[in-house]
Short mmCIF file of C-alpha atoms in Angstrom, two decimals:
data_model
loop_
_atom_site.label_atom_id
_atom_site.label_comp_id
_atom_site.label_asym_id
_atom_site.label_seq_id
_atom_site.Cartn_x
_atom_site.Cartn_y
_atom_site.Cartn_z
CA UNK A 1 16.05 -10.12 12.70
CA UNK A 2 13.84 -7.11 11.99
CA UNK A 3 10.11 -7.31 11.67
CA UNK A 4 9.89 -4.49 8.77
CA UNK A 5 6.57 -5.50 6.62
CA UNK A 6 2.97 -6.56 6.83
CA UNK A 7 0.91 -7.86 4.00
CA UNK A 8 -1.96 -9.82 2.63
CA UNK A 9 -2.53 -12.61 0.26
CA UNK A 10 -5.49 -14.15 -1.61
CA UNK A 11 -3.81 -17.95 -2.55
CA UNK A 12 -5.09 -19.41 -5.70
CA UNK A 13 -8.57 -20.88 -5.18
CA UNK A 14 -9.79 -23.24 -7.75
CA UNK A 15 -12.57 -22.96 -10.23
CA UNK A 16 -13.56 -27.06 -10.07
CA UNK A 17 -16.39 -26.29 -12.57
CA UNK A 18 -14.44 -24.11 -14.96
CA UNK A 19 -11.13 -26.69 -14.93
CA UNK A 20 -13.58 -29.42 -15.46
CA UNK A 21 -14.91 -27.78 -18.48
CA UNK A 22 -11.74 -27.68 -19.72
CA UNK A 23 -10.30 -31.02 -18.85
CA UNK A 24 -13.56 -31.84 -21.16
CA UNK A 25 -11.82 -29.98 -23.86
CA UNK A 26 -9.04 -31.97 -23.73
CA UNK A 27 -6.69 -29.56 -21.58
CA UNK A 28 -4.36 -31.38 -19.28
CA UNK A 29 -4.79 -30.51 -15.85
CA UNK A 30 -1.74 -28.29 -15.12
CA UNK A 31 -2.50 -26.02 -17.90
CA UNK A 32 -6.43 -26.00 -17.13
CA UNK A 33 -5.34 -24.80 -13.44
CA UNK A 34 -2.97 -22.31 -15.01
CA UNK A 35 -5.70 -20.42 -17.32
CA UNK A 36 -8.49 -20.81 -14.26
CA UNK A 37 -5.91 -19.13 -12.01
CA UNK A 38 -4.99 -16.42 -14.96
CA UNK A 39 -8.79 -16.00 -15.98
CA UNK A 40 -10.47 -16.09 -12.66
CA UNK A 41 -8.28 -15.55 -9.73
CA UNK A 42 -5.26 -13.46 -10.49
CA UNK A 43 -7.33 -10.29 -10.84
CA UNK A 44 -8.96 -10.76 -7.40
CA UNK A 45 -5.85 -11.61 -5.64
CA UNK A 46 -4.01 -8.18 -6.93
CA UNK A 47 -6.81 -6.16 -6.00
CA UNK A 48 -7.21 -7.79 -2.63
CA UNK A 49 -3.40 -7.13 -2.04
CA UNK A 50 -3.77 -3.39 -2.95
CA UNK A 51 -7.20 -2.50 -1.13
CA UNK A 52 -5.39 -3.97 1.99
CA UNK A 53 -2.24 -1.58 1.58
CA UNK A 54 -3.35 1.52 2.65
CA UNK A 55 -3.57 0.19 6.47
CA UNK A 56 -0.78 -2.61 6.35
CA UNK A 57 1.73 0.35 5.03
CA UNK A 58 0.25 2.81 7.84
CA UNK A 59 1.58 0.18 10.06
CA UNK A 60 4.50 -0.11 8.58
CA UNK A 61 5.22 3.75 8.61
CA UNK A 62 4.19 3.74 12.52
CA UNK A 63 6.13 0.90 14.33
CA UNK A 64 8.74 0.68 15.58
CA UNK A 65 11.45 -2.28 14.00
CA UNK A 66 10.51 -5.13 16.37
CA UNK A 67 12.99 -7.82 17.24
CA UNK A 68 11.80 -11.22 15.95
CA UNK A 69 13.77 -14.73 15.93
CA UNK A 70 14.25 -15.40 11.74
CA UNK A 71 11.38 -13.33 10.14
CA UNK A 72 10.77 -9.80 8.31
CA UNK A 73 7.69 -9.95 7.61
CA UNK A 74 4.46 -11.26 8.37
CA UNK A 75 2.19 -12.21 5.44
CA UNK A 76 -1.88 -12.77 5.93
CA UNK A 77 -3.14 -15.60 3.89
CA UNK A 78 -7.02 -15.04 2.98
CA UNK A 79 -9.49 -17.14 1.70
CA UNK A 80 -13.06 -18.25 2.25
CA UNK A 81 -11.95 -22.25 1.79
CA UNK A 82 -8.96 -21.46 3.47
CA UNK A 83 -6.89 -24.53 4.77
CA UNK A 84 -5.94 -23.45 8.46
CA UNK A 85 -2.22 -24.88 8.55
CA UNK A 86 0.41 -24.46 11.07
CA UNK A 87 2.27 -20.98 11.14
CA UNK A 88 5.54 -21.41 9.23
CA UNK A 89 8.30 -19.47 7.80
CA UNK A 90 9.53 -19.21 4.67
CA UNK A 91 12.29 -17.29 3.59
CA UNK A 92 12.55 -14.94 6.17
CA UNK A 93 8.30 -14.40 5.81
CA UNK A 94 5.93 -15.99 9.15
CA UNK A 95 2.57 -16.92 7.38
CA UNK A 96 -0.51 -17.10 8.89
CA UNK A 97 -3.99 -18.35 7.66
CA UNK A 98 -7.07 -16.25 7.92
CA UNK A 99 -10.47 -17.36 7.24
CA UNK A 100 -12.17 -14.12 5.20
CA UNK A 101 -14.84 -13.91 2.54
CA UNK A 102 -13.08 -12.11 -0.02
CA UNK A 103 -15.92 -11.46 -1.93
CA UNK A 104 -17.69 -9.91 0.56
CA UNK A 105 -14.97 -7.79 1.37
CA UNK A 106 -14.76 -6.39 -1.72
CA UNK A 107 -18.33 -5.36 -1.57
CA UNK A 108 -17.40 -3.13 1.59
CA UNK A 109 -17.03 0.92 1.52
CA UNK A 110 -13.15 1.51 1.01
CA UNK A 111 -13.70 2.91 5.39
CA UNK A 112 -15.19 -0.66 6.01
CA UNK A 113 -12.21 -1.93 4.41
CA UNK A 114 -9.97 -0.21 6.48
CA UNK A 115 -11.47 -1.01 9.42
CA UNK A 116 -12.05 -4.42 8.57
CA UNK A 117 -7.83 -5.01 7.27
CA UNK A 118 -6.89 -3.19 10.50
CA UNK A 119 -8.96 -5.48 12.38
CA UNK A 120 -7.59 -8.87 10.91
CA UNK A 121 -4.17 -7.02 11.38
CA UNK A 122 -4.31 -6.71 14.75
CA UNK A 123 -6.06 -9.51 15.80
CA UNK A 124 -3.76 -11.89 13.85
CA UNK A 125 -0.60 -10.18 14.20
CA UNK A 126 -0.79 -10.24 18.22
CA UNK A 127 -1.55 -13.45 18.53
CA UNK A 128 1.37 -14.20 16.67
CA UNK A 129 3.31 -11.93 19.21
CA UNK A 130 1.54 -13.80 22.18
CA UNK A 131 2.64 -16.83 20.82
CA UNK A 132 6.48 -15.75 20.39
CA UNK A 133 6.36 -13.78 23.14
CA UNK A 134 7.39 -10.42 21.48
CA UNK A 135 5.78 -6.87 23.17
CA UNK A 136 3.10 -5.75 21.06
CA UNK A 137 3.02 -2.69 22.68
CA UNK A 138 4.23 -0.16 20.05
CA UNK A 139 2.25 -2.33 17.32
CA UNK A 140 -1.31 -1.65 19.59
CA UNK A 141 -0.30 1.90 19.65
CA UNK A 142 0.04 2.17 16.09
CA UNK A 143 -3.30 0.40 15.78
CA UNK A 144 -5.01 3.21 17.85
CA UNK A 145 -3.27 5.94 16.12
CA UNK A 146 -4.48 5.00 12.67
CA UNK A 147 -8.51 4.52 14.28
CA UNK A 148 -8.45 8.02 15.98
CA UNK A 149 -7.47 10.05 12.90
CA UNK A 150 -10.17 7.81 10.79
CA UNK A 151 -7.77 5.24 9.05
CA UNK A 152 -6.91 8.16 6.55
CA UNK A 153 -2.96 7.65 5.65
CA UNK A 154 -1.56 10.45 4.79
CA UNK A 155 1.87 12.07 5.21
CA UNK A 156 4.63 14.89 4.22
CA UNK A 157 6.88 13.15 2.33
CA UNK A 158 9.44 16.13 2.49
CA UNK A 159 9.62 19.52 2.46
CA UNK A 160 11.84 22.61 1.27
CA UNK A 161 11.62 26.20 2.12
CA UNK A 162 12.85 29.01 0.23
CA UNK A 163 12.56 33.10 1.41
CA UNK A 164 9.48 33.44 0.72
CA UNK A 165 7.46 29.77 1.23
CA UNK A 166 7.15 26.25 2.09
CA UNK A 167 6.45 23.31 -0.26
CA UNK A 168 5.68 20.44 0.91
CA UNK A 169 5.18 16.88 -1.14
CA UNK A 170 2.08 14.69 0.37
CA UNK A 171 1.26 12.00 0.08
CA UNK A 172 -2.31 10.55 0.42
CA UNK A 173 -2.68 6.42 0.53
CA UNK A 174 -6.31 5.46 -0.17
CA UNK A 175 -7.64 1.81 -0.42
CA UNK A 176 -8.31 2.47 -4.21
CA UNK A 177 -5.69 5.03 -5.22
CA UNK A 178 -2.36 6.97 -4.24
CA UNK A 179 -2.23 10.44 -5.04
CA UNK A 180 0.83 12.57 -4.76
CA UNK A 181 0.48 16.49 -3.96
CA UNK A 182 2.31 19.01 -3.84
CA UNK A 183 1.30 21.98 -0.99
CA UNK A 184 2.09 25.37 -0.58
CA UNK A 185 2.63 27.59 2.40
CA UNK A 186 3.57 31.32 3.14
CA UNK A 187 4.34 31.85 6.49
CA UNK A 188 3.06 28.44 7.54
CA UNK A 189 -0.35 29.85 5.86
CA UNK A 190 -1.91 27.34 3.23
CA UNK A 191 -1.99 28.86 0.12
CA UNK A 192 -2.68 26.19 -2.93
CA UNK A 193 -2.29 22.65 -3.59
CA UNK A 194 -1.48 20.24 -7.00
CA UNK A 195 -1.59 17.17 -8.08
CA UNK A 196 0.98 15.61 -9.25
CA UNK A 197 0.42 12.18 -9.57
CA UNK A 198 -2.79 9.53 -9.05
CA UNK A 199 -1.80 6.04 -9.35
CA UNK A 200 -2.20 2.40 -7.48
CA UNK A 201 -2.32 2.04 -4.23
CA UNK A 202 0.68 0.59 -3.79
CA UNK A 203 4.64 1.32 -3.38
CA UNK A 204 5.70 -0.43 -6.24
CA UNK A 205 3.69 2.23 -8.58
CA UNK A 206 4.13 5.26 -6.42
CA UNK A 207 7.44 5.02 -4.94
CA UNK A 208 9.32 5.91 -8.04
CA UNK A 209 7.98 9.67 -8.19
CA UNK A 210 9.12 10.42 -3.95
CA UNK A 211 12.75 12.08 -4.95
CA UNK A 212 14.30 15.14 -4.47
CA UNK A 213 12.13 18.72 -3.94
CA UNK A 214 14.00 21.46 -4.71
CA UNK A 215 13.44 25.44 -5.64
CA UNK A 216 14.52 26.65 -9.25
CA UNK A 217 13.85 30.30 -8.49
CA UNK A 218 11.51 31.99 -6.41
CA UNK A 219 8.77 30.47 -7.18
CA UNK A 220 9.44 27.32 -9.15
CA UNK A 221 9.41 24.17 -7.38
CA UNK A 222 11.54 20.94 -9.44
CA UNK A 223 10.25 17.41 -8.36
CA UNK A 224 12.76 14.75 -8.86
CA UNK A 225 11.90 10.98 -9.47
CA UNK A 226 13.58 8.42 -7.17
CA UNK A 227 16.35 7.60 -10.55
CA UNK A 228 17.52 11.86 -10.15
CA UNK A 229 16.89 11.70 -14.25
CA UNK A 230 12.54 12.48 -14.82
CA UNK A 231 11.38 15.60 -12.88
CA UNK A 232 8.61 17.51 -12.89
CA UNK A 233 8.17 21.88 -12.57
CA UNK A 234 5.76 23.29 -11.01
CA UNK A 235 4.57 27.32 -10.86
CA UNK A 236 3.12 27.75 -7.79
CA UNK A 237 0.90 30.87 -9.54
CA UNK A 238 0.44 29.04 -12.98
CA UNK A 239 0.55 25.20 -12.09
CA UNK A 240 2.39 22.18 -13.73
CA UNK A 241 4.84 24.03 -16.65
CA UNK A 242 6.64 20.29 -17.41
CA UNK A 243 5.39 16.80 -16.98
CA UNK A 244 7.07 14.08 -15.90
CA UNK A 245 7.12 13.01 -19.98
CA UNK A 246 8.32 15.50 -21.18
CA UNK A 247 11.74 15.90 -22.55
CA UNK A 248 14.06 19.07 -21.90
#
């Protein structure tokens, strides 16, 4: 099998205090753990997730598919009450336990963050390699690459020339946000950039918009969505002439 993802998690930590209060309201105790977990964890876990996915996807985009014996992924669990339990697999995912104070961490400048997910990263994920006895050579490499050019994750997504000029789409993968531009060169000369999209850092939001780049005319660039239908124009003189909303 393929090792092909990284990720974190933040599992459901209990509010005692808050269930209790409503266990004293007469709640029973499944659905007082169900509105603690919607009304004070849930949040905190997506955000930890996202802030996280700037570096794991880096990662991702830098390594080489490694061989592994039944997983695809390896998935971080996080917590400050953390229970440390043996490494297991599940479905095809190797999960490890991590003690980290997610509150603190979300204190942290979005570079402390990205030094301090790149750190757990690498520290967990080679011992896990260690353990199965699978180079982490190419992964270590990675690791360096993404320190000496600052943990900033960005990256041509594609690119299309016509007589005159380049454009390029880029993409730029921040702890907090993922913005999508679009670049313009003459003669390998920067001339102007756009953006063209800002959304959550993650793929789930931003992967939809990474289609097809094409030239209408001279100097008209068309921006496709992943489902060939939604496109966007762009005048490289005069800027965005149709949204993504809007309808022929």
């Amino acid at each position: 099998m393929k090792l092909k993802e990284f990720d974190f998690d933040y599992p459901y930590e209990k509010n005692e205090d808050y269930i209790q209060s409503l266990l004293d309201d007469g709640y029973e105790y499944l659905q007082a753990t169900k509105k603690d977990y919607e009304k004070n964890h849930k949040a905190s876990r997506i955000n930890f997730r996202m802030q996280t996915r700037c570096i794991t996807a880096f990662v991702e985009r830098l390594v080489e598919k490694v061989n592994t014996p039944n997983f695809w992924k390896i998935l971080i669990n996080c917590g400050s009450n953390i229970e440390k339990n043996e490494n297991k697999v599940v479905g095809g995912v190797y999960e490890v336990d991590y003690e980290l104070n997610i509150e603190e961490f979300m204190y942290l400048s979005d570079i402390e963050k990205k030094m301090m997910t790149l750190q757990v990263l690498k520290e967990t994920v080679i011992k896990v390699f260690e353990e199965l006895q699978i180079d982490s050579t190419d992964f270590e490499k990675a690791c360096e690459q993404i320190k000496n050019c600052n943990y900033k994750n960005e990256w041509i997504w594609k690119k299309k020339k016509n007589k005159n000029f380049i454009a390029e789409i880029v993409l730029v993968h921040e702890v907090k946000t993922a913005q999508i531009f679009l670049r313009i060169y003459k003669n390998k000369e920067y001339i102007r950039e756009f953006e063209i999209l800002s959304t959550y850092p993650d793929e789930f939001y931003f992967s939809q918009y990474l289609g097809r780049i094409k030239w209408v005319d001279d100097k008209t660039v068309a921006i496709e969505q992943k489902n060939g239908i939604n496109y966007l124009l762009i005048d490289i003189n005069r800027g965005i002439i149709k949204d993504w909303s809007e309808k022929e």
